[in-house]
Amino acid sequence: MNARCKKPLFCMAVHQDYFIDARVMQYAETLAQAGYGVDVICARASSGGQGHAPENIRVFSIPFTHRQGSFSALLVEYILAMPMYAAYLLWLFLQNRYTVIHVHNMPDFLIFCALIPKLLGAKLILDIHDPMPEIFTSKYKKPQKNILLHLVCLQEKASTALADAVITANPNFKRALQERGVEAEKITVVLNQPDPKVFQRGRCQREKREQGEKMFRLIYPGTIAPRYGLDIAVRALPLLIEKIPHICLVLIGSVTDYARELTQLAVMLGVTPHVVIKPAIPLEQIPAELCSADVGIYPALPDEHMSIAIPGKIVEYVVMGLPVVASRLKILEQIFPDEAIIFFEPGNVEQFARCVLGLYQNPQYRDEIVRHADESYTEKHSWENEKENYFEVLNQFNISFVEENR
């Protein structure tokens, strides 16, 4: 924890390590920079350490770490962690009397840990980073009429009903929530946008000039899970090494069973020297990794969630000036023209390899892709615009000091 200038008016609750959750950090730091006190209650980092929060932000970690796992393991984790969040929230609320408690899913029902503060006057925001029914179907491949999926939908309905306002990450998510009965007027879209203080393209370009071109690096920093199709990139390496002997695939994320499978696959294909899997790192270290890369990859597989979720990592690639090779997903086609991203058909290893090879052989082509991505996305979207949408949510609660400090 760090010292603060003002009494906290806001509390953020998230079942994740705060220092690797870009969306939560951006909200908290935006409020802190405006001079507001913000408390964050989050899961303990898997490394056991904790990053450094800026002035006006205090971070409280419950003695519980969020881990990837089966549905049953995740459910047990949620059940065990919820009482800890409820206790921390009530303890801190009684000391600080927060005006707003901003709860981030997953799970949606984390908002019920703020039930007593709500009864005592706090306003509740539920921020749906990803809608849980679609995530459930995507991760666990359950049929649409599965009883567990029905329960996931019920908890979403109860959680959104308890919230005074709902925020979600893109218009597709808003439509899905509306179809399940959440009033449109209650939902505000706040797109994920990289923090411009952290993701600085000019710095990246300077560092690249200093590093030179010793390796040709493909990079993916994010969740390492089967739905992201990262085995496609590993399987493409035998096709690429012949033409790009100094190629390197860098994956950054929490160590999972799938990460171990990718390591075994690399051994089986004889490409181990060309694959680097690093553990998850704090957000502020991601730009340096992107600076060392030549191509950002996103070989995700289409499903109920992946086809409608805007990938934050692709936005980071684009903001940092990296050309992108990605699966042709519906959401990406809605945002980017073919000139801005190198698309390949999902799961097609040979096409993926041809896309990478084309970028390697033609540096001018790389520059053209980056220019078109800037024209279609970077020049139209920014956190400055998105934070205005967030402030509008706060203004619904007649919080006049938000306007005074903007």
Short mmCIF file of C-alpha atoms in Angstrom, two decimals:
data_model
loop_
_atom_site.label_atom_id
_atom_site.label_comp_id
_atom_site.label_asym_id
_atom_site.label_seq_id
_atom_site.Cartn_x
_atom_site.Cartn_y
_atom_site.Cartn_z
CA MET A 1 0.00 0.00 0.00
CA ASN A 2 1.06 3.59 -0.52
CA ALA A 3 0.30 6.91 1.11
CA ARG A 4 -2.57 8.92 -0.29
CA CYS A 5 -3.54 12.54 -0.68
CA LYS A 6 -7.29 12.22 -0.24
CA LYS A 7 -9.78 10.00 1.52
CA PRO A 8 -10.89 7.23 -0.86
CA LEU A 9 -14.23 7.81 -2.53
CA PHE A 10 -14.01 4.82 -4.84
CA CYS A 11 -13.34 1.13 -4.33
CA MET A 12 -12.48 -1.37 -7.07
CA ALA A 13 -12.99 -5.10 -6.51
CA VAL A 14 -11.52 -7.66 -8.92
CA HIS A 15 -10.70 -11.36 -8.57
CA GLN A 16 -7.38 -10.99 -10.35
CA ASP A 17 -3.92 -9.63 -9.64
CA TYR A 18 -4.51 -5.89 -10.00
CA PHE A 19 -1.06 -5.27 -11.50
CA ILE A 20 -1.72 -7.45 -14.56
CA ASP A 21 -5.31 -6.28 -15.20
CA ALA A 22 -4.96 -3.36 -17.61
CA ARG A 23 -8.64 -2.38 -17.57
CA VAL A 24 -8.88 -2.09 -13.77
CA MET A 25 -5.57 -0.24 -13.53
CA GLN A 26 -6.70 2.28 -16.12
CA TYR A 27 -9.91 3.13 -14.27
CA ALA A 28 -8.13 3.43 -10.94
CA GLU A 29 -5.27 5.54 -12.27
CA THR A 30 -7.63 7.83 -14.18
CA LEU A 31 -9.49 8.59 -10.93
CA ALA A 32 -6.26 8.90 -8.94
CA GLN A 33 -4.79 11.37 -11.43
CA ALA A 34 -7.89 13.51 -10.96
CA GLY A 35 -7.09 13.58 -7.24
CA TYR A 36 -9.56 11.00 -5.98
CA GLY A 37 -8.66 8.30 -3.49
CA VAL A 38 -9.13 4.76 -4.79
CA ASP A 39 -8.92 1.49 -2.87
CA VAL A 40 -8.50 -1.76 -4.80
CA ILE A 41 -9.34 -5.19 -3.39
CA CYS A 42 -7.89 -7.96 -5.53
CA ALA A 43 -6.46 -11.48 -5.61
CA ARG A 44 -2.90 -12.08 -4.48
CA ALA A 45 -0.28 -12.24 -7.26
CA SER A 46 0.73 -15.79 -8.16
CA SER A 47 4.38 -14.79 -7.64
CA GLY A 48 3.59 -13.70 -4.09
CA GLY A 49 4.96 -10.21 -4.77
CA GLN A 50 3.09 -6.97 -5.41
CA GLY A 51 3.67 -4.08 -7.76
CA HIS A 52 3.80 -0.43 -6.79
CA ALA A 53 0.60 1.61 -7.00
CA PRO A 54 0.79 5.35 -7.75
CA GLU A 55 -0.28 8.08 -5.37
CA ASN A 56 -3.93 8.05 -4.26
CA ILE A 57 -4.29 4.28 -4.84
CA ARG A 58 -4.14 1.64 -2.13
CA VAL A 59 -4.09 -2.04 -3.09
CA PHE A 60 -5.36 -4.71 -0.68
CA SER A 61 -4.77 -8.33 -1.70
CA ILE A 62 -6.88 -11.09 -0.20
CA PRO A 63 -4.82 -14.17 0.81
CA PHE A 64 -6.01 -16.08 -2.24
CA THR A 65 -4.58 -16.46 -5.75
CA HIS A 66 -6.68 -16.71 -8.90
CA ARG A 67 -5.74 -19.72 -11.04
CA GLN A 68 -6.93 -21.19 -14.32
CA GLY A 69 -8.56 -24.60 -14.04
CA SER A 70 -11.60 -26.77 -14.61
CA PHE A 71 -15.09 -25.43 -14.02
CA SER A 72 -15.42 -27.29 -10.73
CA ALA A 73 -12.02 -26.02 -9.52
CA LEU A 74 -12.94 -22.46 -10.51
CA LEU A 75 -16.29 -22.71 -8.74
CA VAL A 76 -14.61 -23.90 -5.54
CA GLU A 77 -12.11 -21.04 -5.85
CA TYR A 78 -14.93 -18.50 -6.17
CA ILE A 79 -16.84 -19.94 -3.21
CA LEU A 80 -13.76 -19.82 -0.98
CA ALA A 81 -12.68 -16.34 -2.10
CA MET A 82 -16.06 -14.57 -1.89
CA PRO A 83 -16.23 -14.40 1.95
CA MET A 84 -12.76 -12.81 1.96
CA TYR A 85 -13.84 -10.12 -0.50
CA ALA A 86 -17.03 -9.49 1.48
CA ALA A 87 -15.06 -9.10 4.72
CA TYR A 88 -12.45 -6.79 3.20
CA LEU A 89 -15.11 -4.69 1.47
CA LEU A 90 -17.20 -4.25 4.61
CA TRP A 91 -14.14 -3.49 6.77
CA LEU A 92 -12.86 -0.85 4.35
CA PHE A 93 -16.32 0.58 3.66
CA LEU A 94 -17.01 1.15 7.34
CA GLN A 95 -13.76 3.12 7.55
CA ASN A 96 -14.11 5.09 4.32
CA ARG A 97 -17.80 5.16 3.31
CA TYR A 98 -17.07 4.86 -0.41
CA THR A 99 -19.39 6.71 -2.75
CA VAL A 100 -18.97 4.15 -5.54
CA ILE A 101 -17.89 0.50 -5.48
CA HIS A 102 -16.84 -0.63 -8.96
CA VAL A 103 -16.88 -4.44 -9.23
CA HIS A 104 -15.18 -6.22 -12.13
CA ASN A 105 -16.14 -9.66 -13.35
CA MET A 106 -15.33 -12.54 -13.43
CA PRO A 107 -17.35 -13.67 -11.59
CA ASP A 108 -20.38 -11.43 -11.92
CA PHE A 109 -21.60 -12.45 -8.46
CA LEU A 110 -18.55 -10.81 -6.88
CA ILE A 111 -20.92 -7.82 -6.71
CA PHE A 112 -22.87 -9.53 -3.90
CA CYS A 113 -19.84 -9.00 -1.66
CA ALA A 114 -20.86 -5.32 -1.75
CA LEU A 115 -24.46 -5.94 -0.72
CA ILE A 116 -24.15 -4.43 2.78
CA PRO A 117 -22.30 -1.32 1.53
CA LYS A 118 -25.11 -0.89 -1.03
CA LEU A 119 -27.73 -1.07 1.72
CA LEU A 120 -25.71 1.57 3.57
CA GLY A 121 -25.72 3.94 0.61
CA ALA A 122 -22.90 3.02 -1.78
CA LYS A 123 -23.61 2.94 -5.51
CA LEU A 124 -22.55 -0.24 -7.32
CA ILE A 125 -21.12 -0.58 -10.82
CA LEU A 126 -20.75 -4.03 -12.37
CA ASP A 127 -18.07 -4.01 -15.07
CA ILE A 128 -18.52 -7.01 -17.36
CA HIS A 129 -15.12 -7.38 -19.00
CA ASP A 130 -16.42 -10.56 -20.65
CA PRO A 131 -19.98 -11.95 -20.44
CA MET A 132 -19.85 -15.15 -18.42
CA PRO A 133 -22.32 -17.27 -20.46
CA GLU A 134 -20.21 -16.81 -23.60
CA ILE A 135 -16.97 -17.41 -21.67
CA PHE A 136 -18.44 -20.55 -20.10
CA THR A 137 -19.44 -21.94 -23.47
CA SER A 138 -16.08 -21.01 -25.00
CA LYS A 139 -13.89 -22.45 -22.24
CA TYR A 140 -15.81 -25.59 -21.36
CA LYS A 141 -17.53 -26.40 -24.68
CA LYS A 142 -20.90 -27.01 -23.05
CA PRO A 143 -24.13 -27.31 -25.10
CA GLN A 144 -26.50 -24.35 -25.15
CA LYS A 145 -29.10 -26.14 -22.95
CA ASN A 146 -26.60 -27.27 -20.31
CA ILE A 147 -27.93 -26.87 -16.72
CA LEU A 148 -24.67 -25.25 -15.61
CA LEU A 149 -24.96 -22.69 -18.39
CA HIS A 150 -28.49 -21.94 -17.17
CA LEU A 151 -27.10 -21.27 -13.69
CA VAL A 152 -24.39 -19.01 -15.14
CA CYS A 153 -27.12 -17.00 -16.89
CA LEU A 154 -29.13 -16.78 -13.66
CA GLN A 155 -26.19 -15.41 -11.69
CA GLU A 156 -25.61 -12.84 -14.43
CA LYS A 157 -29.26 -11.76 -14.22
CA ALA A 158 -29.14 -11.43 -10.42
CA SER A 159 -25.81 -9.59 -10.48
CA THR A 160 -26.87 -7.04 -13.10
CA ALA A 161 -30.11 -6.48 -11.17
CA LEU A 162 -28.16 -5.63 -8.00
CA ALA A 163 -25.93 -3.16 -9.86
CA ASP A 164 -26.92 0.49 -10.16
CA ALA A 165 -25.09 0.64 -13.50
CA VAL A 166 -23.49 -1.89 -15.83
CA ILE A 167 -20.39 -1.26 -17.94
CA THR A 168 -19.18 -3.64 -20.61
CA ALA A 169 -16.29 -3.74 -23.06
CA ASN A 170 -17.89 -3.59 -26.51
CA PRO A 171 -21.23 -3.19 -28.33
CA ASN A 172 -21.50 -6.95 -29.02
CA PHE A 173 -21.42 -7.63 -25.29
CA LYS A 174 -24.08 -4.97 -24.73
CA ARG A 175 -26.36 -6.64 -27.29
CA ALA A 176 -25.88 -10.03 -25.61
CA LEU A 177 -26.76 -8.55 -22.21
CA GLN A 178 -29.84 -6.85 -23.64
CA GLU A 179 -30.99 -10.13 -25.20
CA ARG A 180 -30.82 -11.66 -21.73
CA GLY A 181 -32.98 -8.94 -20.23
CA VAL A 182 -30.67 -6.14 -19.04
CA GLU A 183 -32.15 -2.72 -19.83
CA ALA A 184 -30.20 -0.89 -22.55
CA GLU A 185 -30.31 2.33 -20.52
CA LYS A 186 -28.45 0.61 -17.70
CA ILE A 187 -25.50 -0.46 -19.88
CA THR A 188 -22.60 1.75 -20.95
CA VAL A 189 -19.86 0.60 -23.33
CA VAL A 190 -16.29 1.51 -22.36
CA LEU A 191 -13.86 0.04 -24.88
CA ASN A 192 -10.52 -1.37 -23.77
CA GLN A 193 -7.79 1.07 -24.79
CA PRO A 194 -4.09 0.84 -23.92
CA ASP A 195 -2.83 3.41 -21.43
CA PRO A 196 -0.96 6.00 -23.53
CA LYS A 197 1.46 6.62 -20.65
CA VAL A 198 2.49 2.96 -20.74
CA PHE A 199 2.18 2.10 -24.43
CA GLN A 200 4.41 4.66 -26.15
CA ARG A 201 5.26 3.87 -29.75
CA GLY A 202 8.07 6.43 -29.97
CA ARG A 203 9.94 4.72 -27.17
CA CYS A 204 9.43 1.37 -28.84
CA GLN A 205 10.90 2.58 -32.11
CA ARG A 206 13.95 4.01 -30.32
CA GLU A 207 14.55 0.72 -28.51
CA LYS A 208 14.23 -1.25 -31.73
CA ARG A 209 16.90 0.87 -33.39
CA GLU A 210 19.19 0.21 -30.44
CA GLN A 211 18.53 -3.55 -30.49
CA GLY A 212 19.03 -4.03 -34.21
CA GLU A 213 17.54 -6.96 -36.13
CA LYS A 214 19.18 -10.00 -34.54
CA MET A 215 16.01 -12.08 -34.35
CA PHE A 216 12.65 -12.15 -36.11
CA ARG A 217 10.20 -12.39 -33.22
CA LEU A 218 6.53 -13.31 -33.20
CA ILE A 219 4.85 -12.33 -29.93
CA TYR A 220 1.68 -13.13 -28.00
CA PRO A 221 1.23 -11.75 -24.46
CA GLY A 222 -1.99 -12.96 -22.84
CA THR A 223 -4.02 -15.94 -21.70
CA ILE A 224 -2.45 -19.22 -22.78
CA ALA A 225 -5.47 -21.43 -23.40
CA PRO A 226 -6.66 -23.72 -26.24
CA ARG A 227 -9.24 -21.23 -27.53
CA TYR A 228 -6.39 -18.88 -28.49
CA GLY A 229 -5.03 -21.40 -31.00
CA LEU A 230 -1.38 -20.92 -30.09
CA ASP A 231 -0.52 -24.45 -31.18
CA ILE A 232 -1.08 -23.18 -34.74
CA ALA A 233 1.89 -20.85 -34.36
CA VAL A 234 4.04 -23.65 -32.94
CA ARG A 235 3.03 -26.02 -35.75
CA ALA A 236 3.93 -23.37 -38.32
CA LEU A 237 7.52 -23.10 -37.12
CA PRO A 238 8.85 -26.13 -39.06
CA LEU A 239 7.52 -24.46 -42.22
CA LEU A 240 9.13 -21.12 -41.33
CA ILE A 241 12.54 -22.10 -39.95
CA GLU A 242 13.78 -23.08 -43.39
CA LYS A 243 13.21 -19.50 -44.68
CA ILE A 244 13.66 -17.64 -41.37
CA PRO A 245 16.34 -19.56 -39.42
CA HIS A 246 16.47 -16.87 -36.71
CA ILE A 247 12.70 -16.86 -36.04
CA CYS A 248 11.49 -16.93 -32.42
CA LEU A 249 7.97 -17.36 -31.05
CA VAL A 250 7.52 -15.60 -27.68
CA LEU A 251 4.46 -16.44 -25.57
CA ILE A 252 3.88 -14.55 -22.31
CA GLY A 253 1.24 -15.68 -19.83
CA SER A 254 0.45 -17.71 -16.75
CA VAL A 255 1.73 -21.27 -16.90
CA THR A 256 -1.21 -23.55 -17.67
CA ASP A 257 -1.71 -27.15 -18.75
CA TYR A 258 -2.01 -25.84 -22.30
CA ALA A 259 1.32 -24.01 -21.97
CA ARG A 260 2.91 -27.30 -20.97
CA GLU A 261 1.26 -28.98 -23.98
CA LEU A 262 2.79 -26.33 -26.24
CA THR A 263 6.21 -27.02 -24.75
CA GLN A 264 5.77 -30.75 -25.45
CA LEU A 265 4.56 -29.97 -28.98
CA ALA A 266 7.68 -27.87 -29.61
CA VAL A 267 9.84 -30.79 -28.47
CA MET A 268 7.96 -33.22 -30.72
CA LEU A 269 8.35 -30.91 -33.74
CA GLY A 270 12.01 -30.22 -33.00
CA VAL A 271 11.50 -26.45 -32.68
CA THR A 272 12.24 -25.98 -28.96
CA PRO A 273 15.10 -23.48 -29.57
CA HIS A 274 12.61 -21.27 -31.42
CA VAL A 275 9.90 -21.18 -28.71
CA VAL A 276 10.09 -19.08 -25.54
CA ILE A 277 7.25 -19.26 -22.98
CA LYS A 278 7.54 -16.64 -20.24
CA PRO A 279 5.39 -16.29 -17.13
CA ALA A 280 2.88 -13.45 -16.87
CA ILE A 281 4.44 -10.03 -16.23
CA PRO A 282 3.09 -6.69 -14.94
CA LEU A 283 1.39 -4.47 -17.49
CA GLU A 284 4.14 -1.85 -17.54
CA GLN A 285 6.63 -4.47 -18.77
CA ILE A 286 4.54 -5.48 -21.81
CA PRO A 287 5.61 -2.54 -24.05
CA ALA A 288 9.28 -3.51 -23.72
CA GLU A 289 8.41 -7.02 -24.89
CA LEU A 290 6.45 -5.63 -27.83
CA CYS A 291 9.41 -3.40 -28.69
CA SER A 292 11.56 -6.49 -29.13
CA ALA A 293 9.05 -8.13 -31.49
CA ASP A 294 8.44 -7.84 -35.21
CA VAL A 295 4.93 -9.30 -35.54
CA GLY A 296 2.00 -9.58 -33.12
CA ILE A 297 -0.02 -12.77 -33.52
CA TYR A 298 -3.59 -13.71 -32.58
CA PRO A 299 -4.44 -17.20 -33.90
CA ALA A 300 -7.68 -17.51 -31.87
CA LEU A 301 -10.40 -19.99 -32.78
CA PRO A 302 -13.96 -18.77 -33.46
CA ASP A 303 -16.72 -19.54 -30.95
CA GLU A 304 -19.56 -17.81 -29.09
CA HIS A 305 -17.14 -15.57 -27.19
CA MET A 306 -13.99 -15.26 -29.28
CA SER A 307 -15.98 -14.15 -32.33
CA ILE A 308 -17.44 -11.11 -30.53
CA ALA A 309 -14.71 -10.09 -28.06
CA ILE A 310 -12.36 -7.25 -29.07
CA PRO A 311 -8.88 -8.64 -28.29
CA GLY A 312 -7.01 -6.18 -26.10
CA LYS A 313 -3.70 -7.59 -27.25
CA ILE A 314 -4.44 -6.72 -30.90
CA VAL A 315 -5.21 -3.15 -29.87
CA GLU A 316 -1.88 -3.05 -28.03
CA TYR A 317 -0.06 -4.37 -31.11
CA VAL A 318 -1.66 -1.70 -33.29
CA VAL A 319 -1.01 1.15 -30.85
CA MET A 320 2.65 0.10 -30.63
CA GLY A 321 3.02 -0.08 -34.40
CA LEU A 322 3.36 -3.85 -34.78
CA PRO A 323 1.92 -5.55 -37.88
CA VAL A 324 -0.64 -8.19 -36.90
CA VAL A 325 -1.30 -11.71 -38.15
CA ALA A 326 -4.71 -12.85 -36.89
CA SER A 327 -7.47 -15.36 -37.44
CA ARG A 328 -10.31 -14.06 -39.56
CA LEU A 329 -12.87 -13.54 -36.79
CA LYS A 330 -16.17 -11.66 -37.10
CA ILE A 331 -15.21 -9.01 -34.53
CA LEU A 332 -11.90 -8.23 -36.24
CA GLU A 333 -13.56 -7.89 -39.64
CA GLN A 334 -16.00 -5.41 -38.08
CA ILE A 335 -13.13 -3.21 -36.86
CA PHE A 336 -10.27 -3.63 -39.33
CA PRO A 337 -10.18 -3.74 -43.15
CA ASP A 338 -8.08 -6.42 -44.84
CA GLU A 339 -5.36 -3.82 -45.46
CA ALA A 340 -4.87 -3.27 -41.71
CA ILE A 341 -4.43 -6.86 -40.51
CA ILE A 342 -2.99 -9.94 -42.20
CA PHE A 343 -5.88 -12.39 -41.89
CA PHE A 344 -5.71 -16.17 -42.19
CA GLU A 345 -8.47 -18.74 -41.90
CA PRO A 346 -8.74 -19.98 -38.29
CA GLY A 347 -6.75 -23.15 -37.69
CA ASN A 348 -4.94 -23.07 -41.04
CA VAL A 349 -1.25 -23.62 -40.24
CA GLU A 350 -0.04 -23.21 -43.82
CA GLN A 351 -1.85 -19.90 -44.28
CA PHE A 352 -0.49 -18.63 -40.98
CA ALA A 353 3.05 -19.51 -42.09
CA ARG A 354 2.57 -17.77 -45.46
CA CYS A 355 1.34 -14.61 -43.72
CA VAL A 356 4.38 -14.50 -41.45
CA LEU A 357 6.77 -15.22 -44.30
CA GLY A 358 5.23 -12.44 -46.41
CA LEU A 359 5.84 -9.92 -43.64
CA TYR A 360 9.40 -11.13 -43.12
CA GLN A 361 10.30 -10.89 -46.80
CA ASN A 362 8.78 -7.45 -47.35
CA PRO A 363 9.56 -4.77 -44.72
CA GLN A 364 7.70 -2.20 -46.82
CA TYR A 365 4.58 -4.38 -46.60
CA ARG A 366 4.92 -4.32 -42.80
CA ASP A 367 4.97 -0.53 -42.86
CA GLU A 368 1.86 -0.41 -45.07
CA ILE A 369 -0.05 -2.71 -42.71
CA VAL A 370 0.84 -0.49 -39.74
CA ARG A 371 -0.21 2.65 -41.63
CA HIS A 372 -3.62 1.20 -42.53
CA ALA A 373 -4.14 0.01 -38.94
CA ASP A 374 -3.43 3.53 -37.72
CA GLU A 375 -5.91 5.00 -40.19
CA SER A 376 -8.68 2.51 -39.35
CA TYR A 377 -8.20 2.33 -35.58
CA THR A 378 -5.46 4.25 -33.76
CA GLU A 379 -6.48 7.64 -35.14
CA LYS A 380 -10.15 7.07 -34.22
CA HIS A 381 -9.98 5.55 -30.73
CA SER A 382 -8.30 6.56 -27.49
CA TRP A 383 -8.65 6.24 -23.73
CA GLU A 384 -9.36 9.99 -23.61
CA ASN A 385 -12.65 9.28 -25.40
CA GLU A 386 -13.49 6.16 -23.42
CA LYS A 387 -12.94 7.74 -20.00
CA GLU A 388 -15.62 10.31 -20.88
CA ASN A 389 -18.08 7.41 -21.11
CA TYR A 390 -16.96 6.27 -17.66
CA PHE A 391 -17.43 9.74 -16.21
CA GLU A 392 -20.93 9.81 -17.67
CA VAL A 393 -21.73 6.70 -15.65
CA LEU A 394 -20.48 8.39 -12.49
CA ASN A 395 -22.54 11.47 -13.29
CA GLN A 396 -25.68 9.32 -13.22
CA PHE A 397 -25.13 9.19 -9.46
CA ASN A 398 -25.06 13.01 -9.21
CA ILE A 399 -21.42 12.99 -8.18
CA SER A 400 -20.66 16.63 -8.84
CA PHE A 401 -16.97 16.39 -7.89
CA VAL A 402 -16.33 14.29 -11.00
CA GLU A 403 -17.20 17.24 -13.20
CA GLU A 404 -15.16 19.61 -11.05
CA ASN A 405 -11.97 17.61 -11.51
CA ARG A 406 -12.24 16.61 -15.15
#
